[in-house]
PDB file of C-alpha atoms in Angstrom:
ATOM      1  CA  UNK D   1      37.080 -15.335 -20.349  1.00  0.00           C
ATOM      2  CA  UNK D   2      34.332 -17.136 -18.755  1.00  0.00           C
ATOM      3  CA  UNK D   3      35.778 -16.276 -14.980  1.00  0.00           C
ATOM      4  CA  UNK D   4      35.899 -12.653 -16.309  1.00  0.00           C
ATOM      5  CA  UNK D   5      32.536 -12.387 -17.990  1.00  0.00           C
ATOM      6  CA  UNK D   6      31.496 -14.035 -14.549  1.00  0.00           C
ATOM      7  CA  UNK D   7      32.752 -11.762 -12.548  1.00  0.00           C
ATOM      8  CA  UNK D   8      31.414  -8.855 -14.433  1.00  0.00           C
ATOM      9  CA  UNK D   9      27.763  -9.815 -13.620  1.00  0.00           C
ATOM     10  CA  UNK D  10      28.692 -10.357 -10.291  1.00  0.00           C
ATOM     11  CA  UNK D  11      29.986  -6.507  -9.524  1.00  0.00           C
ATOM     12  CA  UNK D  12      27.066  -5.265 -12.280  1.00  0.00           C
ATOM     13  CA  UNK D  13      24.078  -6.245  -9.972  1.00  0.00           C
ATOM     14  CA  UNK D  14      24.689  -4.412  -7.286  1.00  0.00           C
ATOM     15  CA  UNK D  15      25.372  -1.551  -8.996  1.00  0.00           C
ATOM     16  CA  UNK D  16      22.088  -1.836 -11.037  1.00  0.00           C
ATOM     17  CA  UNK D  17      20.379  -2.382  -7.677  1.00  0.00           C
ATOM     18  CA  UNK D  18      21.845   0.717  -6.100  1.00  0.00           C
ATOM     19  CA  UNK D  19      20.305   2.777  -9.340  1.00  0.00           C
ATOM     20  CA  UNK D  20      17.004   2.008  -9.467  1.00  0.00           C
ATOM     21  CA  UNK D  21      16.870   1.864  -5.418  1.00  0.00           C
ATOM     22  CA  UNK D  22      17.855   5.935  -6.442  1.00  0.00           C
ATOM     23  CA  UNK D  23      15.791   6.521  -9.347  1.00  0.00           C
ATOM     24  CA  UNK D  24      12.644   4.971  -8.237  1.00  0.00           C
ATOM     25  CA  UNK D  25      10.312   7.492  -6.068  1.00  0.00           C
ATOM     26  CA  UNK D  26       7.880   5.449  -4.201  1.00  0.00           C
ATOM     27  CA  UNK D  27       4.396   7.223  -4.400  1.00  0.00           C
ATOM     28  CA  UNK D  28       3.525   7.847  -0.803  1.00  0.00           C
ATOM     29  CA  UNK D  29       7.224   7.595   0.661  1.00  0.00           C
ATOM     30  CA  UNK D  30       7.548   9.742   3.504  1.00  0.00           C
ATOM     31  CA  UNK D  31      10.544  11.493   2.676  1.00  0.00           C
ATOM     32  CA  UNK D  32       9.928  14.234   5.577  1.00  0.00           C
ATOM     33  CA  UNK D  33      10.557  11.378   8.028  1.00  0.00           C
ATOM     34  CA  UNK D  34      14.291  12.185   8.779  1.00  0.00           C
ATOM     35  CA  UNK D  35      13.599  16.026   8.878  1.00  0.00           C
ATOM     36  CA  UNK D  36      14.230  18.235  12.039  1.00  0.00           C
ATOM     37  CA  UNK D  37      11.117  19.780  13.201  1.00  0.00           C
ATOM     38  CA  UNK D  38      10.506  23.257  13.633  1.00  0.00           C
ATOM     39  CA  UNK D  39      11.095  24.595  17.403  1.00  0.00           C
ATOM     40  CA  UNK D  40       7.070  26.224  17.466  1.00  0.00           C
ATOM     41  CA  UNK D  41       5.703  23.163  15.782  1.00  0.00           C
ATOM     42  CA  UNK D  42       7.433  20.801  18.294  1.00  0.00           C
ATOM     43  CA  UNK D  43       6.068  23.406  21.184  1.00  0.00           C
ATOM     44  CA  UNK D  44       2.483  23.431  19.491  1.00  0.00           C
ATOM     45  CA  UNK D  45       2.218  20.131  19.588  1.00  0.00           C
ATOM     46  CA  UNK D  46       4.092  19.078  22.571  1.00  0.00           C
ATOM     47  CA  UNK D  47       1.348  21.720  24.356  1.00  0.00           C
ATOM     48  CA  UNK D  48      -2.234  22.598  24.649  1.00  0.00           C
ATOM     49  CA  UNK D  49      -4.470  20.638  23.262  1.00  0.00           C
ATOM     50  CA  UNK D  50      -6.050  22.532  20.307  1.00  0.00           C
ATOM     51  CA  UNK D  51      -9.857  22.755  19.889  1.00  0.00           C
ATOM     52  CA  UNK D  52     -11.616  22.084  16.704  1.00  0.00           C
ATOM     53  CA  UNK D  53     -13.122  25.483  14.794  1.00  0.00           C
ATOM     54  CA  UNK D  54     -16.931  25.598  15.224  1.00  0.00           C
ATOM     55  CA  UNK D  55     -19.253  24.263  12.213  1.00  0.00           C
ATOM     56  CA  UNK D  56     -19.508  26.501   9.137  1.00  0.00           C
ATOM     57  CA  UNK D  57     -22.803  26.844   7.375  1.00  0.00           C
ATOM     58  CA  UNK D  58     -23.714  24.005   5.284  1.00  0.00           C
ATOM     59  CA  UNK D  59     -24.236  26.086   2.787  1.00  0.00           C
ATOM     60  CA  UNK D  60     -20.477  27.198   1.801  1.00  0.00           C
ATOM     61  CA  UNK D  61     -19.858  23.506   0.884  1.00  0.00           C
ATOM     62  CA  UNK D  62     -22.829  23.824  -1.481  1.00  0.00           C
ATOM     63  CA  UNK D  63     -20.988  26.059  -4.121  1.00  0.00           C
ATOM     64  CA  UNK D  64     -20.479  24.095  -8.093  1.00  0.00           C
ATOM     65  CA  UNK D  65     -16.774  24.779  -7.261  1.00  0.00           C
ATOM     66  CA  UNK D  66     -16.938  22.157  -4.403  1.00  0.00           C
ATOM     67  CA  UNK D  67     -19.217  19.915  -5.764  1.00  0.00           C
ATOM     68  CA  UNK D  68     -16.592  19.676  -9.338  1.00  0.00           C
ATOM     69  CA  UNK D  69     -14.049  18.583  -6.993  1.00  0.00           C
ATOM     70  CA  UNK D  70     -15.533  16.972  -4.117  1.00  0.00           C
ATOM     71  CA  UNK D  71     -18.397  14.781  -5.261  1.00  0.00           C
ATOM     72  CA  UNK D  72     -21.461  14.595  -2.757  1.00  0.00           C
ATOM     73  CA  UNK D  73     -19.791  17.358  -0.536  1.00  0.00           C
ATOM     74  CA  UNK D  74     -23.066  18.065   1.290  1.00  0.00           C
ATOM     75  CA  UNK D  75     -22.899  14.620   2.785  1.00  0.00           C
ATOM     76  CA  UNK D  76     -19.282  14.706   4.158  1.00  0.00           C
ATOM     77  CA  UNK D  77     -18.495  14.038   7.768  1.00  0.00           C
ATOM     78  CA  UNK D  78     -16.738  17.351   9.262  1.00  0.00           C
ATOM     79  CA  UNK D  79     -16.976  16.615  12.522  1.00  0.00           C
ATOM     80  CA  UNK D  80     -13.255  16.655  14.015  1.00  0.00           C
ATOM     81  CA  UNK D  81     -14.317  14.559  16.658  1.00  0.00           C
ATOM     82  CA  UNK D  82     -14.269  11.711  14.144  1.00  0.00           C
ATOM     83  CA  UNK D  83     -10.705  11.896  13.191  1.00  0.00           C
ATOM     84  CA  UNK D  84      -7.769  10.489  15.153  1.00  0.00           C
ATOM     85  CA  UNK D  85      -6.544  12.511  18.719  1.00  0.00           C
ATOM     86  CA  UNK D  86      -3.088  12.562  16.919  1.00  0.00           C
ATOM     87  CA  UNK D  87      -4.407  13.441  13.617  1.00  0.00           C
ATOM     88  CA  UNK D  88      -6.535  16.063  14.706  1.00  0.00           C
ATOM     89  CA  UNK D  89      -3.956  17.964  16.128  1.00  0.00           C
ATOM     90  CA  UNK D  90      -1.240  18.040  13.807  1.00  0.00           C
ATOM     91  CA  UNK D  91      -4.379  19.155  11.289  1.00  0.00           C
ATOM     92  CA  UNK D  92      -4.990  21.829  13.983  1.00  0.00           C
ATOM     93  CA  UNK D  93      -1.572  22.910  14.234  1.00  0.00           C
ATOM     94  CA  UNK D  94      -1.708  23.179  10.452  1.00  0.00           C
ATOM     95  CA  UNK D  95      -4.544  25.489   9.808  1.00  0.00           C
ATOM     96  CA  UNK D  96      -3.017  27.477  12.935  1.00  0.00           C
ATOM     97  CA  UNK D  97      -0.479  28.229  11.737  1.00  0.00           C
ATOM     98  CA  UNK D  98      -1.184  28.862   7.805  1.00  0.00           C
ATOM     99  CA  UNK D  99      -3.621  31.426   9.329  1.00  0.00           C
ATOM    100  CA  UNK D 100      -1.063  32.962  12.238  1.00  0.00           C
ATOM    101  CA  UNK D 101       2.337  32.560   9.111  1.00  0.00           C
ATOM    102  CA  UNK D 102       0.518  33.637   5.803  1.00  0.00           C
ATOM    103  CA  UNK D 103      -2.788  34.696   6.318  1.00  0.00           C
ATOM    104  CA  UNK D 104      -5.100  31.361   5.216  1.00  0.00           C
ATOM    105  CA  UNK D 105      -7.688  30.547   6.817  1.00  0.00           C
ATOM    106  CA  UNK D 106      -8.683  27.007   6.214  1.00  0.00           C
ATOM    107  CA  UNK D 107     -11.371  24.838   6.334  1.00  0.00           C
ATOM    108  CA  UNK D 108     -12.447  21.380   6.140  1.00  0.00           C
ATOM    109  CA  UNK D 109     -13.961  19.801   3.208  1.00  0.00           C
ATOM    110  CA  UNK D 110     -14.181  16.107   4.662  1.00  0.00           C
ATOM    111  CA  UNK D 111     -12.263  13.907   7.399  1.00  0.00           C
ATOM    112  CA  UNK D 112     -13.768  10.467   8.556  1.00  0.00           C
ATOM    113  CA  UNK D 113     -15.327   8.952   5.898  1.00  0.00           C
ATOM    114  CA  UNK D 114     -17.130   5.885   5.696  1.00  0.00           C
ATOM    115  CA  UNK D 115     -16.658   2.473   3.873  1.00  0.00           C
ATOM    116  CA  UNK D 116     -20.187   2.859   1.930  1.00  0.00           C
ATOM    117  CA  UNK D 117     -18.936   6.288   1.141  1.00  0.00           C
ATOM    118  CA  UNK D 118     -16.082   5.583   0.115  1.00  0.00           C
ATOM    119  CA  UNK D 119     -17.127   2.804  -2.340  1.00  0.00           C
ATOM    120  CA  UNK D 120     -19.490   5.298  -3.786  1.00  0.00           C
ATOM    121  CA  UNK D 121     -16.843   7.692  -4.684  1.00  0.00           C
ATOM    122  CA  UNK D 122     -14.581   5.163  -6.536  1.00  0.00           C
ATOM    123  CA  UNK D 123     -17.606   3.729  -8.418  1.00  0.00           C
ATOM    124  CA  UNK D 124     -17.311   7.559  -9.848  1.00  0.00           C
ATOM    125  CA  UNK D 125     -14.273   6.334 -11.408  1.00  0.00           C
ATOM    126  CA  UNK D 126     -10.331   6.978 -10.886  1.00  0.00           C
ATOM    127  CA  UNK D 127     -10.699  10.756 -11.208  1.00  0.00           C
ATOM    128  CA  UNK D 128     -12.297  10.550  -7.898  1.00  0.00           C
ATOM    129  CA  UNK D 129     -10.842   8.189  -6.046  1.00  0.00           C
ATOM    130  CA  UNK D 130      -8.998   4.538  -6.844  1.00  0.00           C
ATOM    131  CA  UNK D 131      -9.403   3.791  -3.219  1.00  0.00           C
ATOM    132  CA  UNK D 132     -12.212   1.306  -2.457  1.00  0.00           C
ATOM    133  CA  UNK D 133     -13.959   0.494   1.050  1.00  0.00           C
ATOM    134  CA  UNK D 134     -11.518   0.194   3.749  1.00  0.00           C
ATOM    135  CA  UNK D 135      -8.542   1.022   1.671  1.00  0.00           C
ATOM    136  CA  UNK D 136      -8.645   4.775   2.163  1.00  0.00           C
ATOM    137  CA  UNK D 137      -6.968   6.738   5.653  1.00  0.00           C
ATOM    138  CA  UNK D 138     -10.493   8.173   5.498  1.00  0.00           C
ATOM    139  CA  UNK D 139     -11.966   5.261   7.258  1.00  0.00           C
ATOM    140  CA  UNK D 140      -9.350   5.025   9.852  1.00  0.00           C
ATOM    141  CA  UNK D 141      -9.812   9.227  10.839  1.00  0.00           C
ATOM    142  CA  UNK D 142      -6.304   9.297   9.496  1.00  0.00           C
ATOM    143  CA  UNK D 143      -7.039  11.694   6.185  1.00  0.00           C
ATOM    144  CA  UNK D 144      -8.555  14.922   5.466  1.00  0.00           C
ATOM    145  CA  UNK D 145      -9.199  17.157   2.312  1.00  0.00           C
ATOM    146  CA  UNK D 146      -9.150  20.875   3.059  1.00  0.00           C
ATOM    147  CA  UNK D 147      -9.652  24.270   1.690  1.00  0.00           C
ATOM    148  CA  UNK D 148      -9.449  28.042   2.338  1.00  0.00           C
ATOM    149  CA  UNK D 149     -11.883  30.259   3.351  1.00  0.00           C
ATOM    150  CA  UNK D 150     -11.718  33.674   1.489  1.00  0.00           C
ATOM    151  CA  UNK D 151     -14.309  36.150   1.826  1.00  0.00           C
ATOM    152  CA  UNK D 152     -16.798  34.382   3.157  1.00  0.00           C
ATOM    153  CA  UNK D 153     -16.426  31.217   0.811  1.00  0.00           C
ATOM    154  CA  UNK D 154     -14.633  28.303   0.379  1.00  0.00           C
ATOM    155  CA  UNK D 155     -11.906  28.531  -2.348  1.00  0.00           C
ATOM    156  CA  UNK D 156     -10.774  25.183  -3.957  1.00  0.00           C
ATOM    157  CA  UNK D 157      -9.303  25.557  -7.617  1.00  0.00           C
ATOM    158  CA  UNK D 158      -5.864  26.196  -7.929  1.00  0.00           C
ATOM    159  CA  UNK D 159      -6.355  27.846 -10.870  1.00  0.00           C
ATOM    160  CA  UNK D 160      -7.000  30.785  -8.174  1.00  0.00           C
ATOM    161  CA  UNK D 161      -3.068  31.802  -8.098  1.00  0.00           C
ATOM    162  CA  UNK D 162      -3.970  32.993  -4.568  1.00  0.00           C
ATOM    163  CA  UNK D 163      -5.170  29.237  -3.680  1.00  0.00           C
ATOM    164  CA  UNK D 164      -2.091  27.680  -5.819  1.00  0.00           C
ATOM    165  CA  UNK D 165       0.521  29.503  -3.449  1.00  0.00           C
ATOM    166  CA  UNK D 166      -1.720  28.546  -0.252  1.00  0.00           C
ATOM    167  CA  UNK D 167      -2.101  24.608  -1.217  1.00  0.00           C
ATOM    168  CA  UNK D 168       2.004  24.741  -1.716  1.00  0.00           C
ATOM    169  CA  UNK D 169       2.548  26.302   2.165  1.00  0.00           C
ATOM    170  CA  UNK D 170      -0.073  23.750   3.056  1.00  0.00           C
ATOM    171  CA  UNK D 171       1.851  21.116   1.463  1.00  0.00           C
ATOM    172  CA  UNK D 172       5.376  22.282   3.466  1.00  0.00           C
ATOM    173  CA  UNK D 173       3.543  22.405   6.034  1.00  0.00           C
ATOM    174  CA  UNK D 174       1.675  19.340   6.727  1.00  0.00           C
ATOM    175  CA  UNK D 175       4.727  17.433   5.837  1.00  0.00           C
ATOM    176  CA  UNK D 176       6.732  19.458   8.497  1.00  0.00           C
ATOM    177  CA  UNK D 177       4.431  17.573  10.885  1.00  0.00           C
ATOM    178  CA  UNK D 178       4.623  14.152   9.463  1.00  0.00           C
ATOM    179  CA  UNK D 179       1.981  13.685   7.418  1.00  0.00           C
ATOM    180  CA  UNK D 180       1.517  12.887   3.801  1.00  0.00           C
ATOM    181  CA  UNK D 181       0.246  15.499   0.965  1.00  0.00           C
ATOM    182  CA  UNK D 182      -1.520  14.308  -1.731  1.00  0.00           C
ATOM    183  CA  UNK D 183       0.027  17.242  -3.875  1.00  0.00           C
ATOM    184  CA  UNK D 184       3.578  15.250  -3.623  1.00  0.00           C
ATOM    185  CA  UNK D 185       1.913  12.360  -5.317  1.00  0.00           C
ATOM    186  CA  UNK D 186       3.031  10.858  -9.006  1.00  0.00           C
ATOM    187  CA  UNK D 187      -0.256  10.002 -10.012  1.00  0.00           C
ATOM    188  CA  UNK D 188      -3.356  11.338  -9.338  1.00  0.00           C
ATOM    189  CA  UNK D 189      -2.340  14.612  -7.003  1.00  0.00           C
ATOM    190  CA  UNK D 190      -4.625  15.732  -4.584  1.00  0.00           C
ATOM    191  CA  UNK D 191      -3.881  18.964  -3.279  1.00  0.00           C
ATOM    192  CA  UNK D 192      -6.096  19.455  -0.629  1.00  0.00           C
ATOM    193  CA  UNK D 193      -5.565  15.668   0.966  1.00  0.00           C
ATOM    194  CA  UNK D 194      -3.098  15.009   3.847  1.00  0.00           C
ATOM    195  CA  UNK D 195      -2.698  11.681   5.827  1.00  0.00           C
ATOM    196  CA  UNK D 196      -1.362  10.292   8.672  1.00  0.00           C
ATOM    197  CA  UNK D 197       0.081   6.853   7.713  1.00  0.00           C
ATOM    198  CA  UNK D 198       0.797   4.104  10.180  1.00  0.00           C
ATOM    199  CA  UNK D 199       2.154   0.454   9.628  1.00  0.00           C
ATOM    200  CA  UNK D 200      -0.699  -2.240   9.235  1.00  0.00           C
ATOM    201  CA  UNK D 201      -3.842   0.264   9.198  1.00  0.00           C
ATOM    202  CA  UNK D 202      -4.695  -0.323   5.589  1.00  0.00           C
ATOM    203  CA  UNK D 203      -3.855  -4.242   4.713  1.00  0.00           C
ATOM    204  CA  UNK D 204      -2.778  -4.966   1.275  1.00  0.00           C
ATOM    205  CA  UNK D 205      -5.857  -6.416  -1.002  1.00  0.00           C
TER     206      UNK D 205
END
């Protein structure tokens, strides 16, 4: 009885293993890794080099819309030149192609972003941001938050069922080029965030 009872604890734990290993989503998990890329997306970014849109008015980040969901808008860095070569263009390939596919034109709301900055948004509280100085692809010019430009202004809600459908082919297609969407995430989502993760950029702490 004992050998038997023995033996069933034995073949039980790796069967236990094997479930949660299957019913555990890690938040962040980059399950687009494996994924064939498209044909034009490979060409686009095997290619030219794409240039960075010019500056809009200051102004159109100004709006209460922005402002309710990106604190202190008026003082984030949207200079493209900031960000990561790599990053950059796959974010360039994006908004080229939501605008050439399905008709959005996008913009940016914020890309490098400092450590100072940063710890002033999570002393906001978790609603903003749980991601403290140094601990955010912001600081590395791996992240971005982005909008759409409609009319002249910058749409952000996705109460806007015109700006829901737009933040789900922005989703599909920023993970079509590797990155990370915050709208795929468990917790907090963050629809207008994508990121460019790499191994050992942000250290545990």
């Amino acid at each position: 009885m004992w050998l038997a009872g023995g033996a069933a604890v034995l073949l039980s734990a790796p069967l236990l293993s094997s479930w949660l290993r299957l019913g555990h989503a890690f938040e962040g998990y980059d399950h687009t890794a494996s994924r064939e890329m498209d044909p034009k997306i490979a060409a686009l970014l095997a290619g030219e080099q794409l240039v960075p849109p010019p500056p809009l008015p200051p102004e159109l980040f100004l709006t209460k819309e922005v402002e309710q969901v990106y604190p202190m808008a008026a003082r984030a860095s949207r200079q493209w030149e900031l960000l990561d070569a790599e990053f950059q263009q796959k974010l360039l390939v994006v908004f080229r192609l939501m605008k050439e596919q399905h008709g959005y034109e996008m913009v940016l709301i914020e890309g490098y972003r400092s450590p100072e900055r940063q710890n002033q948004l999570a002393a906001m509280g978790g609603h903003v941001t749980r991601a403290g100085g140094g601990q955010s692809y912001h600081q590395y010019g791996l992240a971005a938050d982005c909008a759409f430009l409609r009319n002249g202004k910058v749409v952000i809600s996705e109460a806007d069922p015109w700006a829901a459908k737009g933040y789900e082919l922005y989703g599909q297609m920023a993970q079509s080029v590797g990155m990370v969407w915050g709208g795929s995430w468990r917790s907090i989502k963050d629809l207008g965030h994508v990121e460019l993760r790499r191994p050992g950029v942000i250290k545990p702490g």
